[in-house]
């Protein structure tokens, strides 16, 4: 493990000329990480939640109804709202994330606007930087405006950062935003996470 860390550090130094997109840095990553991320975003099938039992399905339906009510002011169209919430549920759980955390991040990043574009070019609900489509996707950054694609990328990237930061959510959120070590962004996401928590 120690040798692997040293090898990664040497590789990072050799690749020090990495590009920067806005505040978020396109970091050098091991091929195994790149492949794992590419695999995580590659399944084109639409989300189909799987429930271990009837009670879990009921919890999902209760969550869906409650979140739909909370999100109605921001997304008045019922069909769009239900589709977005279904994708949030599926993609966040697929990546091992709390759906409320993902919704808190989306509220801060895009205010739940599908076509939100930042001044540095980040796109969609989770404000995914276009370089990710080249690094782990097929290179077509326009697909980042697709609901499922954007959430799949965003959740997979956040999961990767959580793993890199050994579970430290504060640092992972800072890395996601390109502001690692600064409190404003993680604190905003964490505050919004609380708003989207579901207590049954």
Short mmCIF file of C-alpha atoms in Angstrom, two decimals:
data_model
loop_
_atom_site.label_atom_id
_atom_site.label_comp_id
_atom_site.label_asym_id
_atom_site.label_seq_id
_atom_site.Cartn_x
_atom_site.Cartn_y
_atom_site.Cartn_z
CA UNK A 1 0.00 0.00 0.00
CA UNK A 2 2.83 2.38 0.87
CA UNK A 3 4.59 1.60 -2.41
CA UNK A 4 1.36 2.31 -4.30
CA UNK A 5 1.03 5.71 -2.59
CA UNK A 6 4.63 6.56 -3.46
CA UNK A 7 4.10 5.48 -7.06
CA UNK A 8 0.96 7.62 -7.33
CA UNK A 9 2.85 10.60 -5.88
CA UNK A 10 5.63 10.19 -8.47
CA UNK A 11 3.06 9.92 -11.27
CA UNK A 12 1.35 13.06 -10.02
CA UNK A 13 4.66 14.95 -10.10
CA UNK A 14 5.39 13.73 -13.62
CA UNK A 15 1.97 14.85 -14.76
CA UNK A 16 2.14 18.21 -12.99
CA UNK A 17 1.23 20.02 -16.18
CA UNK A 18 -2.41 18.98 -15.78
CA UNK A 19 -5.11 21.23 -17.18
CA UNK A 20 -7.35 23.28 -14.94
CA UNK A 21 -11.03 23.90 -15.59
CA UNK A 22 -12.13 26.88 -13.55
CA UNK A 23 -11.41 26.17 -9.93
CA UNK A 24 -11.76 22.42 -10.34
CA UNK A 25 -8.51 20.82 -11.34
CA UNK A 26 -8.35 18.00 -13.84
CA UNK A 27 -6.25 15.77 -11.65
CA UNK A 28 -3.98 13.00 -12.82
CA UNK A 29 -5.48 9.65 -11.95
CA UNK A 30 -4.40 6.06 -12.10
CA UNK A 31 -5.69 4.01 -15.02
CA UNK A 32 -7.56 1.77 -12.59
CA UNK A 33 -9.46 4.78 -11.21
CA UNK A 34 -10.21 6.06 -14.71
CA UNK A 35 -11.47 2.62 -15.77
CA UNK A 36 -13.61 2.26 -12.65
CA UNK A 37 -15.18 5.67 -13.26
CA UNK A 38 -15.71 4.92 -16.95
CA UNK A 39 -17.42 1.66 -16.02
CA UNK A 40 -19.57 3.45 -13.44
CA UNK A 41 -20.98 5.81 -16.07
CA UNK A 42 -21.16 3.41 -19.02
CA UNK A 43 -24.47 1.57 -18.46
CA UNK A 44 -26.98 3.26 -20.81
CA UNK A 45 -30.08 1.58 -19.38
CA UNK A 46 -32.64 3.83 -17.71
CA UNK A 47 -32.81 3.61 -13.93
CA UNK A 48 -34.91 0.75 -12.60
CA UNK A 49 -34.95 0.78 -8.81
CA UNK A 50 -34.73 -2.65 -7.22
CA UNK A 51 -36.25 -3.16 -3.79
CA UNK A 52 -35.30 -5.94 -1.41
CA UNK A 53 -38.84 -6.11 -0.04
CA UNK A 54 -42.26 -4.47 -0.03
CA UNK A 55 -41.40 -2.19 2.91
CA UNK A 56 -38.43 -0.74 1.04
CA UNK A 57 -40.66 -0.02 -1.96
CA UNK A 58 -43.17 1.74 0.31
CA UNK A 59 -40.35 3.84 1.83
CA UNK A 60 -39.28 4.83 -1.69
CA UNK A 61 -42.82 5.81 -2.69
CA UNK A 62 -43.22 7.86 0.51
CA UNK A 63 -39.86 9.54 -0.16
CA UNK A 64 -40.89 10.25 -3.76
CA UNK A 65 -44.19 11.84 -2.68
CA UNK A 66 -42.54 13.96 0.03
CA UNK A 67 -39.67 15.15 -2.19
CA UNK A 68 -42.09 15.90 -5.02
CA UNK A 69 -44.01 18.19 -2.69
CA UNK A 70 -40.82 19.92 -1.53
CA UNK A 71 -39.48 20.33 -5.07
CA UNK A 72 -42.75 21.52 -6.64
CA UNK A 73 -41.96 25.23 -6.30
CA UNK A 74 -38.65 24.78 -8.15
CA UNK A 75 -39.93 22.27 -10.72
CA UNK A 76 -43.65 22.81 -11.34
CA UNK A 77 -43.95 20.16 -14.09
CA UNK A 78 -45.02 16.94 -12.36
CA UNK A 79 -43.57 14.53 -14.94
CA UNK A 80 -40.16 16.23 -14.97
CA UNK A 81 -40.11 16.34 -11.18
CA UNK A 82 -40.94 12.65 -10.75
CA UNK A 83 -38.43 11.64 -13.42
CA UNK A 84 -35.69 13.73 -11.80
CA UNK A 85 -36.43 12.37 -8.34
CA UNK A 86 -36.43 8.79 -9.64
CA UNK A 87 -33.03 9.34 -11.25
CA UNK A 88 -31.68 11.03 -8.09
CA UNK A 89 -32.82 8.07 -5.98
CA UNK A 90 -31.35 5.52 -8.38
CA UNK A 91 -28.01 7.19 -9.13
CA UNK A 92 -27.27 8.30 -5.57
CA UNK A 93 -27.95 4.84 -4.15
CA UNK A 94 -26.02 3.24 -7.01
CA UNK A 95 -23.01 5.31 -5.95
CA UNK A 96 -23.57 4.67 -2.23
CA UNK A 97 -24.66 8.24 -1.51
CA UNK A 98 -27.58 9.65 0.43
CA UNK A 99 -30.19 11.07 -2.01
CA UNK A 100 -30.59 14.07 0.33
CA UNK A 101 -26.86 14.83 0.02
CA UNK A 102 -27.11 14.73 -3.78
CA UNK A 103 -30.15 17.02 -3.67
CA UNK A 104 -28.32 19.43 -1.37
CA UNK A 105 -25.40 19.51 -3.79
CA UNK A 106 -27.75 20.05 -6.75
CA UNK A 107 -29.49 22.91 -4.98
CA UNK A 108 -26.16 24.67 -4.42
CA UNK A 109 -24.70 23.85 -7.84
CA UNK A 110 -27.63 24.51 -10.19
CA UNK A 111 -30.77 25.29 -8.17
CA UNK A 112 -32.20 22.20 -9.94
CA UNK A 113 -31.82 23.74 -13.41
CA UNK A 114 -31.17 21.13 -16.10
CA UNK A 115 -29.38 23.51 -18.47
CA UNK A 116 -27.42 25.48 -15.87
CA UNK A 117 -23.97 26.43 -17.15
CA UNK A 118 -21.34 28.03 -14.95
CA UNK A 119 -18.91 30.73 -16.04
CA UNK A 120 -16.22 28.03 -16.27
CA UNK A 121 -18.42 25.72 -18.36
CA UNK A 122 -19.70 23.24 -15.76
CA UNK A 123 -23.00 21.78 -16.95
CA UNK A 124 -26.34 20.56 -15.78
CA UNK A 125 -27.91 19.68 -12.46
CA UNK A 126 -24.66 18.63 -10.78
CA UNK A 127 -22.44 21.08 -12.68
CA UNK A 128 -20.16 18.47 -14.20
CA UNK A 129 -17.07 19.91 -15.88
CA UNK A 130 -16.79 19.06 -19.61
CA UNK A 131 -13.33 17.51 -19.22
CA UNK A 132 -14.98 14.56 -17.45
CA UNK A 133 -16.72 13.52 -20.67
CA UNK A 134 -13.28 13.19 -22.26
CA UNK A 135 -11.58 11.58 -19.26
CA UNK A 136 -14.18 8.91 -18.47
CA UNK A 137 -16.82 9.16 -21.20
CA UNK A 138 -17.08 9.29 -24.95
CA UNK A 139 -15.91 12.90 -25.27
CA UNK A 140 -19.37 14.34 -26.04
CA UNK A 141 -19.80 17.09 -23.44
CA UNK A 142 -23.29 17.91 -24.78
CA UNK A 143 -24.53 14.71 -23.11
CA UNK A 144 -23.87 16.33 -19.74
CA UNK A 145 -27.22 18.12 -20.15
CA UNK A 146 -28.99 14.75 -20.20
CA UNK A 147 -30.60 14.18 -16.80
CA UNK A 148 -29.42 10.64 -16.17
CA UNK A 149 -25.98 11.20 -17.68
CA UNK A 150 -25.39 14.30 -15.55
CA UNK A 151 -26.46 12.60 -12.34
CA UNK A 152 -24.52 9.44 -13.10
CA UNK A 153 -21.32 11.43 -13.71
CA UNK A 154 -21.89 13.71 -10.72
CA UNK A 155 -22.61 10.86 -8.30
CA UNK A 156 -19.70 8.74 -9.59
CA UNK A 157 -17.31 11.70 -9.31
CA UNK A 158 -18.47 12.58 -5.79
CA UNK A 159 -18.08 8.92 -4.76
CA UNK A 160 -14.54 8.90 -6.20
CA UNK A 161 -13.67 12.06 -4.23
CA UNK A 162 -15.13 10.53 -1.05
CA UNK A 163 -12.92 7.49 -1.58
CA UNK A 164 -9.88 9.68 -2.27
CA UNK A 165 -10.54 11.65 0.92
CA UNK A 166 -11.06 8.45 2.96
CA UNK A 167 -14.71 9.25 3.68
CA UNK A 168 -14.16 12.88 4.70
CA UNK A 169 -17.26 14.51 3.19
CA UNK A 170 -16.08 18.05 3.89
CA UNK A 171 -12.87 17.55 1.87
CA UNK A 172 -14.65 15.54 -0.85
CA UNK A 173 -17.19 18.33 -1.37
CA UNK A 174 -14.41 20.89 -1.54
CA UNK A 175 -12.64 18.78 -4.14
CA UNK A 176 -15.89 18.39 -6.13
CA UNK A 177 -16.20 22.18 -6.26
CA UNK A 178 -12.51 22.90 -6.73
CA UNK A 179 -12.32 24.68 -3.39
CA UNK A 180 -10.77 21.98 -1.19
CA UNK A 181 -10.00 23.29 2.28
CA UNK A 182 -12.31 26.32 2.02
CA UNK A 183 -15.48 26.16 4.15
CA UNK A 184 -18.08 28.04 2.11
CA UNK A 185 -19.03 25.37 -0.44
CA UNK A 186 -19.05 22.30 1.84
CA UNK A 187 -20.99 24.25 4.47
CA UNK A 188 -23.60 25.32 1.90
CA UNK A 189 -24.07 21.75 0.64
CA UNK A 190 -24.26 20.35 4.18
CA UNK A 191 -26.88 22.96 5.15
CA UNK A 192 -28.97 22.14 2.09
CA UNK A 193 -28.54 18.41 2.71
CA UNK A 194 -30.48 18.88 5.96
CA UNK A 195 -33.35 20.50 4.05
CA UNK A 196 -33.74 17.42 1.83
CA UNK A 197 -33.45 14.79 4.56
CA UNK A 198 -36.41 12.43 4.73
CA UNK A 199 -37.64 11.16 8.04
CA UNK A 200 -40.32 8.53 7.87
#
